Amino acid sequence: MEKKNENNPMSNMRFSDEIPSAFGGGGGGSIFDMAGTSCEGSGGDKWGSLGFMDLLGIHQDFVAPSLFDSFQPSILPPSSPPLSVFHHHDDDILHELHTDSKQQHLNHQAGLLSPASTVPESSEVLNNPATPNSSSISSSSNELAANDEQTKAGDDEDKTKKPLKPKKKNPKRQREPRFAFMTKSDIDHLDDGYRWRKYGQKAVKNSPYPRSYYRCTTAGCGVKKRVERSSDDPTIVVTTYEGQHTHPCPIMPRGAIGIAPDSSAFGAPSFIIPQPMYLNHQQQQQQQLQPYIYNSTPSLNITSFPGFLQEKPRFSNPNPSALSHRDHGLLQDIVPTPMRTEAKEEDQ
DNA sequence: CGGCTTTGACCAGCGC
DNA sequence: GCGCTGGTCAAAGCCG
């Protein structure tokens, strides 16, 4: 297996709710380099020195404060860039992934859109409440029935096929909220302080890079995460968390202020996702010419996908105000996704 | 030996 | 109904 995450310097991270699987449409948006630090997490032993929890810590130090501040629409200056952290509550995320760019295009054509119009999915999504039980872990009578059928079918074919397994078969598969971010990094699997076990890998359509599936190894914790690389930019890694950890992070990030484990749904910090702010065309072009880069550390970039909004309080920063005094300027280093999308459109 | 990754197969959902 | 694709399972193999 490619235990390639080692010795990797911090990378650039981007936050988003979810990213188009192939990135084809151009995800991406805001990017700002952040200070990179080596991993303090134990996970580093396996997955390298990159500690996501460190990243989180960095967020505190550099990003989170401003993000948190900025996430408050009311206090966002008109020119404030869109936020970079998003999460999903369902499943339509996939749908979004595939339609996101299209939607953004439409949005852009419409000019400055209201966040609501930008993220129709937010309200469309199934929004199934995250159930205590991991959706993929629980079993049901349906499953049992399915098992029976599978078993029967297996009788006929298991000579040549693997024995059928009791797959989950929930009528409406409930999905945990999701939280995704982009990371510009050589490292595929970021160390976020939790322990993950890879349980699958799939080729991604329109992308030469496979998608890996990980599950939190802690007993009873059904959090999953997907990791894939952008086909457009192989240096960008998309990590999507799904579910909530039912346990505290094994490795607390240094200075984990405001990132309480219990409020951290995905092993990621809790953010208040602001309504994305869009720049007008001119602004976008300007920013595009001059990408925003926060140079505290040249290695960490965070990109946002303005198409996503958060609406669950549990993701809100426990104490945004405590951070509000910090560094507002950083937010302005975020480049809105629309820029990229628009650029692509123009290219075509 | 335990934990993890790899990998091929299977299942479910969705679009056509 | 069919095919495609995403997501998951679990045996086998690897590694410390």
PDB file of C-alpha atoms in Angstrom, chain A residues 13-239:
ATOM      1  CA  MET A  13      -5.866  22.904   2.409  1.00  0.00           C
ATOM      2  CA  ARG A  14      -9.114  23.904   1.091  1.00  0.00           C
ATOM      3  CA  PHE A  15     -12.378  23.546   2.764  1.00  0.00           C
ATOM      4  CA  SER A  16     -15.600  22.840   1.144  1.00  0.00           C
ATOM      5  CA  ASP A  17     -18.681  20.979   1.630  1.00  0.00           C
ATOM      6  CA  GLU A  18     -18.039  18.600  -1.055  1.00  0.00           C
ATOM      7  CA  ILE A  19     -16.090  18.640  -4.142  1.00  0.00           C
ATOM      8  CA  PRO A  20     -17.000  17.460  -7.539  1.00  0.00           C
ATOM      9  CA  SER A  21     -15.534  14.081  -7.719  1.00  0.00           C
ATOM     10  CA  ALA A  22     -13.649  14.724 -10.809  1.00  0.00           C
ATOM     11  CA  PHE A  23     -13.178  18.300  -9.981  1.00  0.00           C
ATOM     12  CA  GLY A  24     -13.991  18.654 -13.471  1.00  0.00           C
ATOM     13  CA  GLY A  25     -15.982  21.621 -13.049  1.00  0.00           C
ATOM     14  CA  GLY A  26     -13.520  23.267 -11.319  1.00  0.00           C
ATOM     15  CA  GLY A  27     -14.077  23.311  -7.913  1.00  0.00           C
ATOM     16  CA  GLY A  28     -11.848  25.213  -6.184  1.00  0.00           C
ATOM     17  CA  GLY A  29     -12.130  28.616  -5.113  1.00  0.00           C
ATOM     18  CA  SER A  30     -10.491  30.285  -2.375  1.00  0.00           C
ATOM     19  CA  ILE A  31      -7.053  29.446  -1.657  1.00  0.00           C
ATOM     20  CA  PHE A  32      -4.860  30.718   0.982  1.00  0.00           C
ATOM     21  CA  ASP A  33      -1.690  29.369   2.188  1.00  0.00           C
ATOM     22  CA  MET A  34      -1.475  28.764   5.786  1.00  0.00           C
ATOM     23  CA  ALA A  35       1.189  28.031   8.175  1.00  0.00           C
ATOM     24  CA  GLY A  36       2.149  24.461   7.985  1.00  0.00           C
ATOM     25  CA  THR A  37       3.237  22.539  10.914  1.00  0.00           C
ATOM     26  CA  SER A  38       4.369  19.090  11.380  1.00  0.00           C
ATOM     27  CA  CYS A  39       2.001  16.585  12.712  1.00  0.00           C
ATOM     28  CA  GLU A  40       1.799  16.058  16.345  1.00  0.00           C
ATOM     29  CA  GLY A  41      -0.762  13.418  15.981  1.00  0.00           C
ATOM     30  CA  SER A  42       0.002   9.842  16.433  1.00  0.00           C
ATOM     31  CA  GLY A  43      -1.534   9.076  13.150  1.00  0.00           C
ATOM     32  CA  GLY A  44       1.547  10.460  11.701  1.00  0.00           C
ATOM     33  CA  ASP A  45       3.325   7.273  12.306  1.00  0.00           C
ATOM     34  CA  LYS A  46       1.317   5.728   9.618  1.00  0.00           C
ATOM     35  CA  TRP A  47       0.113   8.463   7.504  1.00  0.00           C
ATOM     36  CA  GLY A  48       2.883  10.814   7.748  1.00  0.00           C
ATOM     37  CA  SER A  49       3.787  13.927   9.443  1.00  0.00           C
ATOM     38  CA  LEU A  50       0.889  15.873   8.235  1.00  0.00           C
ATOM     39  CA  GLY A  51      -1.403  16.395  11.109  1.00  0.00           C
ATOM     40  CA  PHE A  52      -4.778  17.552  10.273  1.00  0.00           C
ATOM     41  CA  MET A  53      -5.317  18.305  13.847  1.00  0.00           C
ATOM     42  CA  ASP A  54      -2.411  20.522  13.498  1.00  0.00           C
ATOM     43  CA  LEU A  55      -4.140  22.058  10.672  1.00  0.00           C
ATOM     44  CA  LEU A  56      -7.003  22.585  12.892  1.00  0.00           C
ATOM     45  CA  GLY A  57      -4.734  24.165  15.302  1.00  0.00           C
ATOM     46  CA  ILE A  58      -3.550  26.307  12.555  1.00  0.00           C
ATOM     47  CA  HIS A  59      -7.026  27.233  11.873  1.00  0.00           C
ATOM     48  CA  GLN A  60      -7.242  28.541  15.234  1.00  0.00           C
ATOM     49  CA  ASP A  61      -4.151  30.457  14.861  1.00  0.00           C
ATOM     50  CA  PHE A  62      -4.678  31.677  11.417  1.00  0.00           C
ATOM     51  CA  VAL A  63      -7.808  30.658   9.797  1.00  0.00           C
ATOM     52  CA  ALA A  64     -10.492  29.753  12.123  1.00  0.00           C
ATOM     53  CA  PRO A  65     -10.658  33.082  13.783  1.00  0.00           C
ATOM     54  CA  SER A  66     -11.103  34.961  10.662  1.00  0.00           C
ATOM     55  CA  LEU A  67     -13.287  32.354   9.216  1.00  0.00           C
ATOM     56  CA  PHE A  68     -15.407  32.330  12.204  1.00  0.00           C
ATOM     57  CA  ASP A  69     -15.680  35.973  12.126  1.00  0.00           C
ATOM     58  CA  SER A  70     -16.363  36.049   8.535  1.00  0.00           C
ATOM     59  CA  PHE A  71     -18.857  33.358   8.822  1.00  0.00           C
ATOM     60  CA  GLN A  72     -21.096  35.759  10.458  1.00  0.00           C
ATOM     61  CA  PRO A  73     -22.856  37.203   7.516  1.00  0.00           C
ATOM     62  CA  SER A  74     -23.864  40.169   9.475  1.00  0.00           C
ATOM     63  CA  ILE A  75     -20.358  41.187  10.116  1.00  0.00           C
ATOM     64  CA  LEU A  76     -18.963  40.251   6.843  1.00  0.00           C
ATOM     65  CA  PRO A  77     -17.811  43.147   4.858  1.00  0.00           C
ATOM     66  CA  PRO A  78     -19.402  43.322   1.483  1.00  0.00           C
ATOM     67  CA  SER A  79     -16.222  42.284  -0.161  1.00  0.00           C
ATOM     68  CA  SER A  80     -15.554  39.441   2.080  1.00  0.00           C
ATOM     69  CA  PRO A  81     -14.789  36.334   0.193  1.00  0.00           C
ATOM     70  CA  PRO A  82     -16.794  33.217   0.552  1.00  0.00           C
ATOM     71  CA  LEU A  83     -16.154  30.872   3.294  1.00  0.00           C
ATOM     72  CA  SER A  84     -14.146  27.824   3.010  1.00  0.00           C
ATOM     73  CA  VAL A  85     -15.754  25.289   5.171  1.00  0.00           C
ATOM     74  CA  PHE A  86     -18.912  23.503   4.405  1.00  0.00           C
ATOM     75  CA  HIS A  87     -20.711  20.430   5.236  1.00  0.00           C
ATOM     76  CA  HIS A  88     -23.504  18.406   3.905  1.00  0.00           C
ATOM     77  CA  HIS A  89     -26.303  16.641   5.514  1.00  0.00           C
ATOM     78  CA  ASP A  90     -27.119  14.121   3.045  1.00  0.00           C
ATOM     79  CA  ASP A  91     -26.636  12.421   0.086  1.00  0.00           C
ATOM     80  CA  ASP A  92     -27.457  14.794  -2.552  1.00  0.00           C
ATOM     81  CA  ILE A  93     -24.022  15.832  -2.078  1.00  0.00           C
ATOM     82  CA  LEU A  94     -23.095  13.527  -4.799  1.00  0.00           C
ATOM     83  CA  HIS A  95     -25.606  15.146  -6.876  1.00  0.00           C
ATOM     84  CA  GLU A  96     -24.152  18.427  -6.023  1.00  0.00           C
ATOM     85  CA  LEU A  97     -20.799  17.224  -6.877  1.00  0.00           C
ATOM     86  CA  HIS A  98     -21.846  16.511 -10.311  1.00  0.00           C
ATOM     87  CA  THR A  99     -23.985  19.475 -10.779  1.00  0.00           C
ATOM     88  CA  ASP A 100     -22.131  21.927  -8.748  1.00  0.00           C
ATOM     89  CA  SER A 101     -20.205  23.501 -11.525  1.00  0.00           C
ATOM     90  CA  LYS A 102     -23.231  23.733 -13.659  1.00  0.00           C
ATOM     91  CA  GLN A 103     -25.066  25.316 -10.883  1.00  0.00           C
ATOM     92  CA  GLN A 104     -22.313  27.703 -10.230  1.00  0.00           C
ATOM     93  CA  HIS A 105     -22.292  28.632 -13.818  1.00  0.00           C
ATOM     94  CA  LEU A 106     -25.881  29.455 -13.638  1.00  0.00           C
ATOM     95  CA  ASN A 107     -25.318  31.293 -10.489  1.00  0.00           C
ATOM     96  CA  HIS A 108     -22.615  33.298 -11.993  1.00  0.00           C
ATOM     97  CA  GLN A 109     -24.655  34.135 -14.936  1.00  0.00           C
ATOM     98  CA  ALA A 110     -27.212  35.445 -12.619  1.00  0.00           C
ATOM     99  CA  GLY A 111     -24.659  37.686 -11.116  1.00  0.00           C
ATOM    100  CA  LEU A 112     -24.337  38.006  -7.422  1.00  0.00           C
ATOM    101  CA  LEU A 113     -26.500  35.398  -6.038  1.00  0.00           C
ATOM    102  CA  SER A 114     -27.978  35.085  -2.736  1.00  0.00           C
ATOM    103  CA  PRO A 115     -26.552  32.222  -0.829  1.00  0.00           C
ATOM    104  CA  ALA A 116     -29.877  30.624  -0.871  1.00  0.00           C
ATOM    105  CA  SER A 117     -30.016  30.580  -4.572  1.00  0.00           C
ATOM    106  CA  THR A 118     -26.519  29.412  -4.660  1.00  0.00           C
ATOM    107  CA  VAL A 119     -27.183  26.431  -2.602  1.00  0.00           C
ATOM    108  CA  PRO A 120     -30.532  25.067  -3.371  1.00  0.00           C
ATOM    109  CA  GLU A 121     -29.248  21.699  -2.478  1.00  0.00           C
ATOM    110  CA  SER A 122     -29.011  22.699   1.076  1.00  0.00           C
ATOM    111  CA  SER A 123     -32.682  22.682   1.344  1.00  0.00           C
ATOM    112  CA  GLU A 124     -33.204  19.908  -1.022  1.00  0.00           C
ATOM    113  CA  VAL A 125     -30.980  17.498   0.590  1.00  0.00           C
ATOM    114  CA  LEU A 126     -32.577  14.706   2.394  1.00  0.00           C
ATOM    115  CA  ASN A 127     -31.224  16.167   5.477  1.00  0.00           C
ATOM    116  CA  ASN A 128     -31.748  13.051   7.316  1.00  0.00           C
ATOM    117  CA  PRO A 129     -30.732  13.718  10.808  1.00  0.00           C
ATOM    118  CA  ALA A 130     -27.540  12.079  11.661  1.00  0.00           C
ATOM    119  CA  THR A 131     -28.583   9.048  13.470  1.00  0.00           C
ATOM    120  CA  PRO A 132     -26.715   7.805  16.452  1.00  0.00           C
ATOM    121  CA  ASN A 133     -26.100   4.641  14.645  1.00  0.00           C
ATOM    122  CA  SER A 134     -23.990   4.766  11.695  1.00  0.00           C
ATOM    123  CA  SER A 135     -26.177   4.255   8.738  1.00  0.00           C
ATOM    124  CA  SER A 136     -23.858   1.772   7.299  1.00  0.00           C
ATOM    125  CA  ILE A 137     -23.496  -0.210  10.415  1.00  0.00           C
ATOM    126  CA  SER A 138     -26.969  -0.798  11.548  1.00  0.00           C
ATOM    127  CA  SER A 139     -28.898  -3.681  10.271  1.00  0.00           C
ATOM    128  CA  SER A 140     -32.563  -4.030   9.640  1.00  0.00           C
ATOM    129  CA  SER A 141     -35.171  -6.524   8.797  1.00  0.00           C
ATOM    130  CA  ASN A 142     -34.775  -5.437   5.267  1.00  0.00           C
ATOM    131  CA  GLU A 143     -31.215  -6.353   5.429  1.00  0.00           C
ATOM    132  CA  LEU A 144     -32.049  -9.697   6.786  1.00  0.00           C
ATOM    133  CA  ALA A 145     -34.486 -10.268   4.044  1.00  0.00           C
ATOM    134  CA  ALA A 146     -31.918  -9.187   1.622  1.00  0.00           C
ATOM    135  CA  ASN A 147     -29.522 -11.546   3.175  1.00  0.00           C
ATOM    136  CA  ASP A 148     -31.917 -14.371   2.679  1.00  0.00           C
ATOM    137  CA  GLU A 149     -32.297 -13.530  -0.909  1.00  0.00           C
ATOM    138  CA  GLN A 150     -28.669 -13.125  -1.345  1.00  0.00           C
ATOM    139  CA  THR A 151     -28.048 -16.391   0.307  1.00  0.00           C
ATOM    140  CA  LYS A 152     -30.438 -18.087  -2.012  1.00  0.00           C
ATOM    141  CA  ALA A 153     -28.885 -16.490  -4.965  1.00  0.00           C
ATOM    142  CA  GLY A 154     -25.558 -17.415  -3.601  1.00  0.00           C
ATOM    143  CA  ASP A 155     -26.501 -21.036  -3.549  1.00  0.00           C
ATOM    144  CA  ASP A 156     -26.609 -20.963  -7.238  1.00  0.00           C
ATOM    145  CA  GLU A 157     -23.603 -18.938  -7.886  1.00  0.00           C
ATOM    146  CA  ASP A 158     -21.251 -18.933  -5.041  1.00  0.00           C
ATOM    147  CA  LYS A 159     -19.260 -21.538  -6.763  1.00  0.00           C
ATOM    148  CA  THR A 160     -17.850 -18.880  -8.919  1.00  0.00           C
ATOM    149  CA  LYS A 161     -18.557 -15.854  -6.864  1.00  0.00           C
ATOM    150  CA  LYS A 162     -17.668 -14.777  -3.457  1.00  0.00           C
ATOM    151  CA  PRO A 163     -20.218 -15.635  -0.866  1.00  0.00           C
ATOM    152  CA  LEU A 164     -22.707 -12.861  -0.779  1.00  0.00           C
ATOM    153  CA  LYS A 165     -22.472 -10.694   2.209  1.00  0.00           C
ATOM    154  CA  PRO A 166     -25.220  -9.175   4.193  1.00  0.00           C
ATOM    155  CA  LYS A 167     -25.215  -5.796   2.661  1.00  0.00           C
ATOM    156  CA  LYS A 168     -27.054  -2.976   4.216  1.00  0.00           C
ATOM    157  CA  LYS A 169     -30.233  -2.406   2.498  1.00  0.00           C
ATOM    158  CA  ASN A 170     -32.041   0.488   3.974  1.00  0.00           C
ATOM    159  CA  PRO A 171     -34.866   1.744   1.835  1.00  0.00           C
ATOM    160  CA  LYS A 172     -33.620   5.243   2.151  1.00  0.00           C
ATOM    161  CA  ARG A 173     -30.093   5.038   3.133  1.00  0.00           C
ATOM    162  CA  GLN A 174     -29.481   7.679   5.643  1.00  0.00           C
ATOM    163  CA  ARG A 175     -26.408   9.686   5.248  1.00  0.00           C
ATOM    164  CA  GLU A 176     -24.480  11.443   7.838  1.00  0.00           C
ATOM    165  CA  PRO A 177     -23.699  15.068   7.419  1.00  0.00           C
ATOM    166  CA  ARG A 178     -20.666  15.586   5.361  1.00  0.00           C
ATOM    167  CA  PHE A 179     -17.846  17.920   5.517  1.00  0.00           C
ATOM    168  CA  ALA A 180     -15.292  18.160   2.816  1.00  0.00           C
ATOM    169  CA  PHE A 181     -12.257  20.169   2.145  1.00  0.00           C
ATOM    170  CA  MET A 182      -9.585  20.382  -0.437  1.00  0.00           C
ATOM    171  CA  THR A 183      -6.011  20.101   0.429  1.00  0.00           C
ATOM    172  CA  LYS A 184      -3.168  20.916  -1.759  1.00  0.00           C
ATOM    173  CA  SER A 185      -0.824  18.247  -0.778  1.00  0.00           C
ATOM    174  CA  ASP A 186       1.184  15.299  -1.796  1.00  0.00           C
ATOM    175  CA  ILE A 187      -0.397  13.498   1.036  1.00  0.00           C
ATOM    176  CA  ASP A 188      -3.544  11.659   0.274  1.00  0.00           C
ATOM    177  CA  HIS A 189      -4.587  10.797   3.701  1.00  0.00           C
ATOM    178  CA  LEU A 190      -4.270  13.637   6.102  1.00  0.00           C
ATOM    179  CA  ASP A 191      -3.723  12.874   9.676  1.00  0.00           C
ATOM    180  CA  ASP A 192      -6.549  14.479  11.534  1.00  0.00           C
ATOM    181  CA  GLY A 193      -5.849  12.925  14.849  1.00  0.00           C
ATOM    182  CA  TYR A 194      -8.264  10.097  14.461  1.00  0.00           C
ATOM    183  CA  ARG A 195      -7.409   6.639  13.393  1.00  0.00           C
ATOM    184  CA  TRP A 196      -8.755   5.478  10.102  1.00  0.00           C
ATOM    185  CA  ARG A 197      -8.921   2.224   8.374  1.00  0.00           C
ATOM    186  CA  LYS A 198      -9.150   2.004   4.671  1.00  0.00           C
ATOM    187  CA  TYR A 199     -11.981  -0.175   3.568  1.00  0.00           C
ATOM    188  CA  GLY A 200     -12.195   0.482  -0.085  1.00  0.00           C
ATOM    189  CA  GLN A 201     -10.901   2.157  -3.108  1.00  0.00           C
ATOM    190  CA  LYS A 202     -12.645   2.971  -6.300  1.00  0.00           C
ATOM    191  CA  ALA A 203     -11.665   4.441  -9.551  1.00  0.00           C
ATOM    192  CA  VAL A 204     -13.189   7.809 -10.043  1.00  0.00           C
ATOM    193  CA  LYS A 205     -14.926   8.570 -13.229  1.00  0.00           C
ATOM    194  CA  ASN A 206     -13.136  11.111 -15.324  1.00  0.00           C
ATOM    195  CA  SER A 207     -10.223  10.981 -13.047  1.00  0.00           C
ATOM    196  CA  PRO A 208      -7.078   8.930 -13.175  1.00  0.00           C
ATOM    197  CA  TYR A 209      -6.901   9.021  -9.448  1.00  0.00           C
ATOM    198  CA  PRO A 210      -8.774   6.560  -7.296  1.00  0.00           C
ATOM    199  CA  ARG A 211     -10.937   7.459  -4.379  1.00  0.00           C
ATOM    200  CA  SER A 212     -10.167   5.861  -1.081  1.00  0.00           C
ATOM    201  CA  TYR A 213     -12.662   5.098   1.615  1.00  0.00           C
ATOM    202  CA  TYR A 214     -11.729   5.208   5.242  1.00  0.00           C
ATOM    203  CA  ARG A 215     -13.593   4.452   8.398  1.00  0.00           C
ATOM    204  CA  CYS A 216     -12.812   5.509  11.902  1.00  0.00           C
ATOM    205  CA  THR A 217     -11.344   2.521  13.662  1.00  0.00           C
ATOM    206  CA  THR A 218     -12.736   3.431  17.019  1.00  0.00           C
ATOM    207  CA  ALA A 219     -15.349   0.959  18.105  1.00  0.00           C
ATOM    208  CA  GLY A 220     -18.816   2.302  17.719  1.00  0.00           C
ATOM    209  CA  CYS A 221     -17.723   5.243  15.705  1.00  0.00           C
ATOM    210  CA  GLY A 222     -19.103   5.146  12.243  1.00  0.00           C
ATOM    211  CA  VAL A 223     -17.412   8.162  10.836  1.00  0.00           C
ATOM    212  CA  LYS A 224     -16.159   7.710   7.357  1.00  0.00           C
ATOM    213  CA  LYS A 225     -14.070   9.674   5.084  1.00  0.00           C
ATOM    214  CA  ARG A 226     -13.274   9.683   1.447  1.00  0.00           C
ATOM    215  CA  VAL A 227     -10.091  10.834  -0.060  1.00  0.00           C
ATOM    216  CA  GLU A 228      -9.501  11.547  -3.655  1.00  0.00           C
ATOM    217  CA  ARG A 229      -7.373  13.684  -5.841  1.00  0.00           C
ATOM    218  CA  SER A 230      -8.481  16.260  -8.229  1.00  0.00           C
ATOM    219  CA  SER A 231      -8.146  15.161 -11.768  1.00  0.00           C
ATOM    220  CA  ASP A 232      -7.519  18.694 -12.778  1.00  0.00           C
ATOM    221  CA  ASP A 233      -4.929  19.340 -10.215  1.00  0.00           C
ATOM    222  CA  PRO A 234      -3.306  16.231  -8.864  1.00  0.00           C
ATOM    223  CA  THR A 235      -1.787  18.231  -6.114  1.00  0.00           C
ATOM    224  CA  ILE A 236      -5.187  18.820  -4.654  1.00  0.00           C
ATOM    225  CA  VAL A 237      -6.613  16.238  -2.358  1.00  0.00           C
ATOM    226  CA  VAL A 238     -10.257  16.188  -1.511  1.00  0.00           C
ATOM    227  CA  THR A 239     -11.177  14.770   1.816  1.00  0.00           C
TER     228      THR A 239
END
